[in-house]
Short mmCIF file of C-alpha atoms and ligand atoms in Angstrom, two decimals:
data_model
loop_
_atom_site.label_atom_id
_atom_site.label_comp_id
_atom_site.label_asym_id
_atom_site.label_seq_id
_atom_site.Cartn_x
_atom_site.Cartn_y
_atom_site.Cartn_z
CA UNK A 1 -3.80 -7.79 19.14
CA UNK A 2 -1.96 -5.64 21.89
CA UNK A 3 -1.20 -9.08 23.69
CA UNK A 4 0.19 -10.56 20.45
CA UNK A 5 2.31 -7.59 19.84
CA UNK A 6 3.50 -7.57 23.56
CA UNK A 7 4.34 -11.41 23.09
CA UNK A 8 6.41 -10.61 20.24
CA UNK A 9 8.45 -7.80 21.96
CA UNK A 10 9.11 -10.38 24.92
CA UNK A 11 10.55 -12.66 22.09
CA UNK A 12 12.61 -9.89 20.39
CA UNK A 13 14.24 -9.25 23.84
CA UNK A 14 15.03 -12.86 24.23
CA UNK A 15 16.77 -12.82 21.25
CA UNK A 16 18.80 -9.85 22.41
CA UNK A 17 19.44 -11.66 25.74
CA UNK A 18 20.79 -14.62 24.09
CA UNK A 19 23.15 -12.70 21.79
CA UNK A 20 24.32 -10.82 24.86
CA UNK A 21 24.73 -14.13 26.97
CA UNK A 22 27.14 -15.22 24.11
CA UNK A 23 29.35 -12.33 24.60
CA UNK A 24 27.93 -10.07 21.91
CA UNK A 25 26.39 -6.45 21.87
CA UNK A 26 22.45 -6.52 20.84
CA UNK A 27 19.90 -3.82 20.46
CA UNK A 28 16.65 -3.43 19.19
CA UNK A 29 16.82 -0.86 16.40
CA UNK A 30 15.53 1.11 13.62
CA UNK A 31 11.63 1.16 13.17
CA UNK A 32 10.79 -0.85 16.17
CA UNK A 33 12.35 1.72 18.31
CA UNK A 34 10.99 4.68 16.72
CA UNK A 35 7.39 3.09 16.90
CA UNK A 36 7.79 2.25 20.56
CA UNK A 37 8.40 5.63 21.36
CA UNK A 38 5.53 6.84 19.55
CA UNK A 39 3.39 4.21 21.07
CA UNK A 40 2.24 3.03 17.37
CA UNK A 41 1.69 -0.53 16.75
CA UNK A 42 4.48 -2.64 16.31
CA UNK A 43 4.71 -5.05 13.38
CA UNK A 44 8.46 -6.09 13.24
CA UNK A 45 11.37 -5.91 15.50
CA UNK A 46 14.79 -5.64 13.96
CA UNK A 47 17.81 -6.18 16.04
CA UNK A 48 21.35 -5.34 15.51
CA UNK A 49 24.49 -7.10 16.95
CA UNK A 50 28.09 -6.90 17.12
CA UNK A 51 28.24 -10.66 16.26
CA UNK A 52 29.09 -11.66 12.87
CA UNK A 53 26.62 -13.55 10.71
CA UNK A 54 28.16 -16.92 11.15
CA UNK A 55 28.13 -16.51 15.01
CA UNK A 56 24.52 -15.61 14.84
CA UNK A 57 23.75 -18.59 12.71
CA UNK A 58 25.80 -20.74 15.25
CA UNK A 59 23.85 -18.99 18.35
CA UNK A 60 20.35 -19.78 17.48
CA UNK A 61 18.89 -23.27 16.64
CA UNK A 62 16.51 -22.14 13.76
CA UNK A 63 17.68 -19.57 11.56
CA UNK A 64 17.39 -18.65 7.97
CA UNK A 65 20.62 -16.77 6.28
CA UNK A 66 18.11 -14.32 4.45
CA UNK A 67 20.86 -11.72 3.40
CA UNK A 68 23.97 -13.16 4.56
CA UNK A 69 25.97 -10.90 2.34
CA UNK A 70 24.52 -7.94 4.08
CA UNK A 71 24.89 -9.37 7.41
CA UNK A 72 21.24 -10.01 7.91
CA UNK A 73 20.27 -13.44 9.69
CA UNK A 74 16.63 -14.36 10.41
CA UNK A 75 16.06 -16.01 13.64
CA UNK A 76 12.95 -17.99 13.97
CA UNK A 77 11.35 -18.07 17.61
CA UNK A 78 8.37 -19.86 18.97
CA UNK A 79 5.74 -17.06 17.69
CA UNK A 80 7.68 -15.04 15.33
CA UNK A 81 10.75 -14.63 13.35
CA UNK A 82 13.40 -11.55 13.67
CA UNK A 83 15.78 -10.33 11.66
CA UNK A 84 19.25 -9.88 13.32
CA UNK A 85 21.89 -7.66 11.34
CA UNK A 86 25.66 -7.27 11.99
CA UNK A 87 26.64 -3.69 12.92
CA UNK A 88 27.63 -2.47 9.34
CA UNK A 89 28.26 0.36 7.27
CA UNK A 90 27.07 0.33 3.56
CA UNK A 91 30.01 -0.34 1.00
CA UNK A 92 30.41 1.62 -1.93
CA UNK A 93 27.50 2.95 -3.49
CA UNK A 94 27.27 2.82 -7.45
CA UNK A 95 24.89 5.04 -9.25
CA UNK A 96 22.89 6.00 -6.18
CA UNK A 97 21.49 2.81 -5.69
CA UNK A 98 21.87 0.01 -2.83
CA UNK A 99 25.52 -1.10 -2.44
CA UNK A 100 26.54 -4.61 -3.39
CA UNK A 101 28.56 -5.16 -0.55
CA UNK A 102 28.67 -3.78 2.99
CA UNK A 103 31.47 -3.75 5.43
CA UNK A 104 31.11 -4.92 9.09
CA UNK A 105 32.00 -2.69 11.80
CA UNK A 106 32.75 -2.68 15.42
CA UNK A 107 30.25 0.09 16.89
CA UNK A 108 26.76 0.85 17.34
CA UNK A 109 27.47 4.49 16.77
CA UNK A 110 28.70 3.38 12.99
CA UNK A 111 25.85 1.23 12.58
CA UNK A 112 23.31 3.89 13.63
CA UNK A 113 25.13 6.49 11.30
CA UNK A 114 24.53 4.58 8.05
CA UNK A 115 20.47 4.79 8.59
CA UNK A 116 18.73 7.31 6.75
CA UNK A 117 16.88 9.61 9.20
CA UNK A 118 17.61 10.26 12.95
CA UNK A 119 14.11 9.01 13.91
CA UNK A 120 15.33 5.68 12.26
CA UNK A 121 18.69 5.71 13.89
CA UNK A 122 18.08 4.87 17.41
CA UNK A 123 18.71 1.89 19.37
CA UNK A 124 17.35 0.32 22.52
CA UNK A 125 19.37 -1.71 25.12
CA UNK A 126 18.05 -4.46 27.22
CA UNK A 127 18.97 -2.18 30.41
CA UNK A 128 16.41 0.30 28.79
CA UNK A 129 18.99 2.67 27.53
CA UNK A 130 18.33 4.78 24.22
CA UNK A 131 21.08 5.20 22.08
CA UNK A 132 20.44 8.20 20.11
CA UNK A 133 23.47 9.80 18.95
CA UNK A 134 21.73 11.95 16.40
CA UNK A 135 18.72 13.35 17.99
CA UNK A 136 16.15 11.09 16.74
CA UNK A 137 13.87 11.63 20.07
CA UNK A 138 13.82 15.27 20.00
CA UNK A 139 12.97 14.83 16.05
CA UNK A 140 10.34 12.68 17.31
CA UNK A 141 8.89 15.51 19.66
CA UNK A 142 9.09 17.99 17.11
CA UNK A 143 7.61 15.51 14.56
CA UNK A 144 10.30 16.22 11.64
CA UNK A 145 12.05 13.81 9.41
CA UNK A 146 15.87 14.61 9.24
CA UNK A 147 18.55 12.88 7.20
CA UNK A 148 21.32 11.62 9.56
CA UNK A 149 24.30 13.62 8.50
CA UNK A 150 24.78 15.48 5.07
CA UNK A 151 21.17 14.89 3.08
CA UNK A 152 22.47 15.48 -0.46
CA UNK A 153 25.19 13.01 0.25
CA UNK A 154 22.76 10.31 1.86
CA UNK A 155 20.13 10.75 -1.13
CA UNK A 156 23.16 10.59 -3.72
CA UNK A 157 24.18 7.39 -1.98
CA UNK A 158 20.50 6.16 -2.43
CA UNK A 159 17.96 7.92 -3.96
CA UNK A 160 15.15 6.06 -2.59
CA UNK A 161 15.76 7.63 0.73
CA UNK A 162 13.76 10.64 -0.77
CA UNK A 163 10.63 8.90 -1.11
CA UNK A 164 11.22 7.28 2.25
CA UNK A 165 11.26 10.70 3.66
CA UNK A 166 8.07 11.75 2.20
CA UNK A 167 6.55 8.24 3.03
CA UNK A 168 7.48 8.55 6.45
CA UNK A 169 5.99 11.95 6.65
CA UNK A 170 2.91 10.71 5.44
CA UNK A 171 2.98 7.81 7.66
CA UNK A 172 3.44 9.87 10.79
CA UNK A 173 2.05 13.23 9.57
CA UNK A 174 5.42 14.81 10.37
CA UNK A 175 7.06 17.50 8.47
CA UNK A 176 10.35 17.28 6.45
CA UNK A 177 13.37 19.42 7.98
CA UNK A 178 14.26 22.17 5.82
CA UNK A 179 17.52 21.01 4.60
CA UNK A 180 16.52 17.57 4.01
CA UNK A 181 13.62 19.02 2.09
CA UNK A 182 15.87 21.30 -0.19
CA UNK A 183 18.21 17.98 -0.79
CA UNK A 184 15.40 16.33 -2.08
CA UNK A 185 14.41 19.17 -4.44
CA UNK A 186 18.06 19.11 -5.53
CA UNK A 187 18.64 15.01 -6.01
CA UNK A 188 15.01 14.74 -7.16
CA UNK A 189 16.50 13.60 -10.63
CA UNK A 190 18.34 10.65 -9.16
CA UNK A 191 14.86 8.91 -8.67
CA UNK A 192 15.42 8.02 -12.40
CA UNK A 193 17.71 5.33 -11.48
CA UNK A 194 15.51 3.41 -8.81
CA UNK A 195 13.77 0.64 -9.79
CA UNK A 196 10.11 1.26 -10.73
CA UNK A 197 9.03 -2.02 -8.20
CA UNK A 198 10.73 0.06 -5.04
CA UNK A 199 9.32 3.43 -5.98
CA UNK A 200 5.81 1.89 -6.45
CA UNK A 201 6.42 -0.02 -2.81
CA UNK A 202 7.11 3.51 -1.28
CA UNK A 203 4.23 5.30 -3.27
CA UNK A 204 1.62 2.79 -2.19
CA UNK A 205 2.49 3.32 1.42
CA UNK A 206 1.96 6.98 0.77
CA UNK A 207 -1.40 6.20 -0.84
CA UNK A 208 -2.36 4.17 2.34
CA UNK A 209 -1.36 6.49 4.92
CA UNK A 210 -1.99 10.40 4.46
CA UNK A 211 -2.14 10.84 0.57
CA UNK A 212 -2.67 14.68 1.08
CA UNK A 213 0.65 15.24 3.05
CA UNK A 214 2.54 12.78 0.43
CA UNK A 215 1.26 14.62 -2.89
CA UNK A 216 1.82 18.14 -1.22
CA UNK A 217 5.47 17.06 -0.60
CA UNK A 218 5.96 15.35 -3.82
CA UNK A 219 4.91 18.20 -5.76
CA UNK A 220 6.74 20.74 -3.51
CA UNK A 221 9.96 18.54 -4.13
CA UNK A 222 9.31 17.69 -7.98
CA UNK A 223 9.43 14.26 -7.22
CA UNK A 224 5.90 13.37 -8.42
CA UNK A 225 7.13 13.15 -12.00
CA UNK A 226 9.14 10.33 -11.13
CA UNK A 227 6.43 8.23 -9.51
CA UNK A 228 3.44 8.94 -12.03
CA UNK A 229 5.22 9.47 -15.25
CA UNK A 230 8.46 9.81 -16.84
CA UNK A 231 9.82 13.12 -17.23
CA UNK A 232 9.43 15.40 -19.43
CA UNK A 233 5.93 14.26 -20.44
CA UNK A 234 4.38 15.15 -16.94
CA UNK A 235 1.92 17.76 -17.12
CA UNK A 236 0.10 19.18 -14.10
CA UNK A 237 -3.35 19.94 -14.63
CA UNK A 238 -3.48 23.64 -13.93
CA UNK A 239 -7.34 24.29 -14.79
CA UNK A 240 -9.90 23.82 -12.14
CA UNK A 241 -12.11 20.74 -13.75
CA UNK A 242 -14.59 20.73 -10.66
CA UNK A 243 -15.08 24.22 -10.50
CA UNK A 244 -14.01 24.48 -6.68
CA UNK A 245 -11.63 27.10 -7.01
CA UNK A 246 -9.12 24.27 -5.71
CA UNK A 247 -6.48 22.33 -7.05
CA UNK A 248 -7.30 19.08 -8.34
CA UNK A 249 -4.10 17.61 -6.67
CA UNK A 250 -5.09 18.71 -3.55
CA UNK A 251 -8.64 17.66 -3.97
CA UNK A 252 -7.27 14.42 -5.05
CA UNK A 253 -5.21 14.21 -1.40
CA UNK A 254 -8.40 15.13 0.49
CA UNK A 255 -10.30 12.42 -1.10
CA UNK A 256 -8.06 9.50 -1.03
CA UNK A 257 -7.57 10.40 2.63
CA UNK A 258 -11.13 9.88 3.48
CA UNK A 259 -11.61 6.90 1.00
CA UNK A 260 -11.20 3.16 2.50
CA UNK A 261 -7.49 2.05 2.94
CA UNK A 262 -7.92 0.13 -0.46
CA UNK A 263 -5.27 0.76 -3.11
CA UNK A 264 -7.64 0.18 -6.13
CA UNK A 265 -10.35 2.66 -4.52
CA UNK A 266 -7.49 5.14 -3.87
CA UNK A 267 -6.13 4.80 -7.38
CA UNK A 268 -9.43 5.62 -8.97
CA UNK A 269 -10.10 8.65 -6.67
CA UNK A 270 -6.82 10.02 -7.65
CA UNK A 271 -7.34 9.31 -11.43
CA UNK A 272 -10.77 11.03 -11.05
CA UNK A 273 -9.72 14.04 -9.15
CA UNK A 274 -6.97 14.68 -11.69
CA UNK A 275 -9.24 13.91 -14.64
CA UNK A 276 -7.13 11.06 -16.25
CA UNK A 277 -8.50 9.24 -19.27
CA UNK A 278 -8.42 5.46 -20.03
CA UNK A 279 -5.35 5.79 -22.06
CA UNK A 280 -3.26 7.56 -19.74
CA UNK A 281 -4.44 5.57 -16.74
CA UNK A 282 -3.55 2.41 -18.80
CA UNK A 283 0.11 3.74 -19.62
CA UNK A 284 0.56 4.96 -15.69
CA UNK A 285 -0.60 1.53 -14.51
CA UNK A 286 2.14 0.02 -16.92
CA UNK A 287 4.97 2.16 -15.69
CA UNK A 288 4.08 1.48 -11.98
CA UNK A 289 4.25 -1.93 -12.65
CA UNK A 290 1.50 -3.06 -10.86
CA UNK A 291 0.21 -6.57 -10.70
CA UNK A 292 -2.13 -7.92 -13.36
CA UNK A 293 -5.05 -8.42 -10.92
CA UNK A 294 -4.51 -4.94 -9.34
CA UNK A 295 -4.19 -3.29 -12.70
CA UNK A 296 -7.48 -5.03 -13.77
CA UNK A 297 -9.25 -3.86 -10.55
CA UNK A 298 -8.57 -0.31 -10.93
CA UNK A 299 -9.71 -0.07 -14.52
CA UNK A 300 -13.01 -1.84 -13.75
CA UNK A 301 -13.79 0.53 -11.15
CA UNK A 302 -12.67 3.47 -12.95
CA UNK A 303 -14.71 2.39 -16.07
CA UNK A 304 -17.87 1.86 -13.98
CA UNK A 305 -17.31 5.15 -11.79
CA UNK A 306 -17.03 6.90 -15.17
CA UNK A 307 -19.29 5.77 -17.55
CA UNK A 308 -22.28 4.92 -15.48
CA UNK A 309 -24.52 7.05 -13.45
CA UNK A 310 -23.76 7.97 -9.78
CA UNK A 311 -24.85 5.08 -7.35
CA UNK A 312 -27.51 7.25 -6.03
CA UNK A 313 -29.42 6.97 -9.18
CA UNK A 314 -29.21 3.27 -9.69
CA UNK A 315 -32.38 1.56 -9.92
CA UNK A 316 -32.93 -1.73 -8.30
CA UNK A 317 -32.61 -3.40 -11.70
CA UNK A 318 -29.42 -1.61 -12.33
CA UNK A 319 -27.86 -2.58 -8.95
CA UNK A 320 -28.55 -6.38 -9.77
CA UNK A 321 -27.08 -5.79 -13.44
CA UNK A 322 -24.05 -4.15 -12.29
CA UNK A 323 -23.34 -6.74 -9.23
CA UNK A 324 -23.71 -9.28 -11.73
CA UNK A 325 -21.75 -7.77 -14.50
CA UNK A 326 -18.98 -6.43 -12.45
CA UNK A 327 -19.06 -8.52 -9.21
CA UNK A 328 -19.22 -7.33 -5.92
CA UNK A 329 -15.71 -5.75 -5.14
CA UNK A 330 -15.94 -3.50 -8.22
CA UNK A 331 -19.42 -2.07 -7.46
CA UNK A 332 -18.75 -1.64 -3.74
CA UNK A 333 -15.21 0.36 -4.50
CA UNK A 334 -17.59 2.52 -7.05
CA UNK A 335 -19.96 3.36 -3.92
CA UNK A 336 -16.94 4.02 -1.80
CA UNK A 337 -15.24 6.41 -3.84
CA UNK A 338 -18.45 7.89 -4.66
CA UNK A 339 -19.10 8.67 -0.82
CA UNK A 340 -15.59 9.82 -0.28
CA UNK A 341 -15.94 12.24 -3.06
CA UNK A 342 -19.30 13.51 -2.88
CA UNK A 343 -20.80 12.54 0.38
CA UNK A 344 -18.07 12.11 3.03
CA UNK A 345 -20.66 12.55 6.19
CA UNK A 346 -22.68 9.38 4.70
CA UNK A 347 -19.97 6.38 5.28
CA UNK A 348 -22.46 4.61 7.42
CA UNK A 349 -25.39 4.86 5.34
CA UNK A 350 -23.47 3.68 2.15
CA UNK A 351 -21.90 0.68 4.37
CA UNK A 352 -25.34 -0.51 5.10
CA UNK A 353 -26.81 0.24 1.35
CA UNK A 354 -24.16 -1.89 0.09
CA UNK A 355 -24.61 -5.04 2.69
CA UNK A 356 -28.38 -4.91 2.03
CA UNK A 357 -27.82 -4.93 -1.89
CA UNK A 358 -25.39 -7.78 -1.53
CA UNK A 359 -27.93 -9.73 0.46
CA UNK A 360 -30.61 -9.26 -2.04
CA UNK A 361 -28.74 -9.99 -5.04
CA UNK A 362 -30.31 -13.34 -6.56
CA UNK A 363 -27.48 -14.01 -9.10
CA UNK A 364 -23.52 -13.38 -8.92
CA UNK A 365 -22.96 -16.13 -11.81
CA UNK A 366 -24.59 -18.85 -14.03
CA UNK A 367 -24.00 -21.11 -11.04
CA UNK A 368 -26.32 -19.32 -8.95
CA UNK A 369 -29.17 -20.19 -11.49
CA UNK A 370 -31.64 -22.55 -10.09
CA UNK A 371 -31.06 -24.84 -13.02
CA UNK A 372 -28.16 -26.27 -14.71
CA UNK A 373 -26.84 -27.31 -18.31
CA UNK A 374 -27.71 -30.84 -17.51
CA UNK A 375 -31.47 -29.64 -16.57
CA UNK A 376 -31.63 -27.90 -20.08
CA UNK A 377 -30.76 -30.71 -21.84
CA UNK A 378 -32.86 -32.97 -20.15
CA UNK A 379 -35.80 -30.66 -21.20
CA UNK A 380 -35.23 -30.59 -24.70
CA UNK A 381 -32.44 -28.14 -25.17
CA UNK A 382 -30.07 -29.54 -27.62
CA UNK A 383 -26.41 -30.08 -26.32
CA UNK A 384 -23.58 -27.39 -27.52
CA UNK A 385 -23.68 -23.76 -27.67
CA UNK A 386 -27.14 -23.74 -27.36
CA UNK A 387 -27.23 -24.63 -23.79
CA UNK A 388 -25.03 -21.65 -22.92
CA UNK A 389 -27.01 -19.11 -24.59
CA UNK A 390 -30.25 -20.28 -22.95
CA UNK A 391 -28.58 -20.14 -19.41
CA UNK A 392 -27.77 -16.51 -20.20
CA UNK A 393 -31.16 -15.61 -21.54
CA UNK A 394 -32.39 -17.19 -18.06
CA UNK A 395 -29.98 -15.04 -16.16
CA UNK A 396 -31.40 -11.83 -17.89
CA UNK A 397 -34.60 -13.01 -16.75
CA UNK A 398 -33.72 -13.76 -13.32
CA UNK A 399 -31.91 -10.32 -12.88
CA UNK A 400 -35.24 -8.70 -13.95
CA UNK A 401 -37.58 -10.65 -12.09
CA UNK A 402 -35.54 -12.53 -8.97
CA UNK A 403 -38.55 -14.62 -7.88
CA UNK A 404 -38.01 -16.70 -11.03
CA UNK A 405 -35.01 -18.37 -9.66
CA UNK A 406 -36.73 -21.39 -8.95
CA UNK A 407 -35.85 -24.64 -10.77
CA UNK A 408 -39.88 -25.21 -11.93
CA UNK A 409 -40.44 -21.79 -13.08
CA UNK A 410 -37.17 -21.64 -14.98
CA UNK A 411 -37.95 -24.78 -16.87
CA UNK A 412 -41.29 -23.81 -17.45
CA UNK A 413 -39.87 -20.51 -19.41
CA UNK A 414 -37.43 -23.12 -21.39
CA UNK A 415 -40.19 -24.88 -22.64
CA UNK A 416 -41.94 -21.60 -23.91
CA UNK A 417 -38.61 -20.49 -25.42
P1 ATP B 1 8.64 0.32 8.32
O1 ATP B 1 8.95 -0.97 8.57
O2 ATP B 1 7.63 0.75 9.57
O3 ATP B 1 8.04 0.60 6.99
P2 ATP B 1 11.36 0.62 9.35
O4 ATP B 1 11.88 2.12 9.71
O5 ATP B 1 11.15 -0.38 10.18
O6 ATP B 1 9.73 1.21 8.98
P3 ATP B 1 12.51 -0.90 7.09
O7 ATP B 1 12.58 -0.43 5.73
O8 ATP B 1 11.94 -1.79 7.75
O9 ATP B 1 11.98 0.74 7.89
O10 ATP B 1 14.10 -0.33 7.73
C1 ATP B 1 14.32 -0.85 9.03
C2 ATP B 1 15.47 0.33 9.27
O11 ATP B 1 16.65 0.09 8.36
C3 ATP B 1 15.23 1.55 9.18
O12 ATP B 1 14.40 1.89 10.45
C4 ATP B 1 16.35 2.49 9.07
O13 ATP B 1 17.06 2.39 10.23
C5 ATP B 1 17.23 1.47 7.76
N1 ATP B 1 16.77 1.55 6.71
C6 ATP B 1 15.89 0.87 5.68
N2 ATP B 1 16.24 1.41 4.58
C7 ATP B 1 17.12 2.06 4.44
C8 ATP B 1 18.00 3.04 3.55
N3 ATP B 1 17.44 2.92 2.51
N4 ATP B 1 18.85 3.92 3.88
C9 ATP B 1 19.08 4.03 5.19
N5 ATP B 1 18.53 3.07 6.24
C10 ATP B 1 17.53 2.16 5.83
MG1 MG B 2 10.57 -2.31 9.34
#
């Protein structure tokens, strides 16, 4: 993995070198510089350059004009692809959303100034020089998220930045600098203008990093209501359903942080911690515009987790039935959820239990029966709906008595029916 990252970085520098050789300025910029300084894993390398998009297109052999209007060209190299963006400032902001058009500028500094946070507003040259006009390096050391420039103005320009601030705080376990934090409180309502899908994407990154940090900041800044429900219907549960003397949202953050990095599990842990009923869950998932499959996964997991006894109490037969009825993924999620809430110390044990139970499962669907519909018809079952009914009865029997799943034994049962 490390080797691969290294390779991509070498290639990113090749892109920078090529631009320089053509007479332009070019730097690594933004997230990759931040993550490099933090010695975090690097995923994508963004390059900023003085070359205009047409010039970038002309310099490299394989390119995709990804976002020409915004100055972004994707350069395809041998092993990876790199986004090369012309130095720019953002044009007119309308309604706190991304600008329609951008203005290309001459200097790196102007380009860095349009970026959201100081830690994201650094550029690294091939000569090893760090361009850091806003104190990003110092903020990295202090572990703070600080807006570049006046935070209120920056959030008015683009309200999504407020959620990006929380998201970075959660991913890096940083704090948000005081003035920036107050600006989020002040500007929170502008989030109403942001597309639900963009909000959802930031929210998911929060859920998958440090949800405890995220929830705490979202509540402190009163932005949570723009994620989970539209105002003014959002009501924070103030009671203490768990009798732990703890706030349910605090428990939610803690429990989610212990759950595997699986969105469906984390959503269910959240909904259970804050005691969401099915109707509210449905509405929330709808509002968040989750993909259909994800919605189904979450609902199945939530239903099983809230309706059935806890997995500790499942008999052999119940395990088999639940695997058959819900499928492996949902049952596994319910176990992981149970473990992260009630038995955080037992993760290894639960992984083993799941693996053993999975290996023992005799039947996941009718296809796993040792007989087919053809076999049944050859043995006197009339073609038509009867075939399906008999197959289901056989499946039921096999779940009770797995040893029965052999062709001869099943056909004997069929003849007895
Ligand atoms: P990651 O990719 O790890 O989520 P990143 O910092 O690379 O983090 P991107 O969304 O990929 O984030 O954006 C790349 C860079 O573009 C950022 O580092 C920042 O400099 C700039 N940027 C992105 N979104 C905004 C925005 N809404 N406002 C201002 N600058 C932004
Ligand atoms: Mg990025």
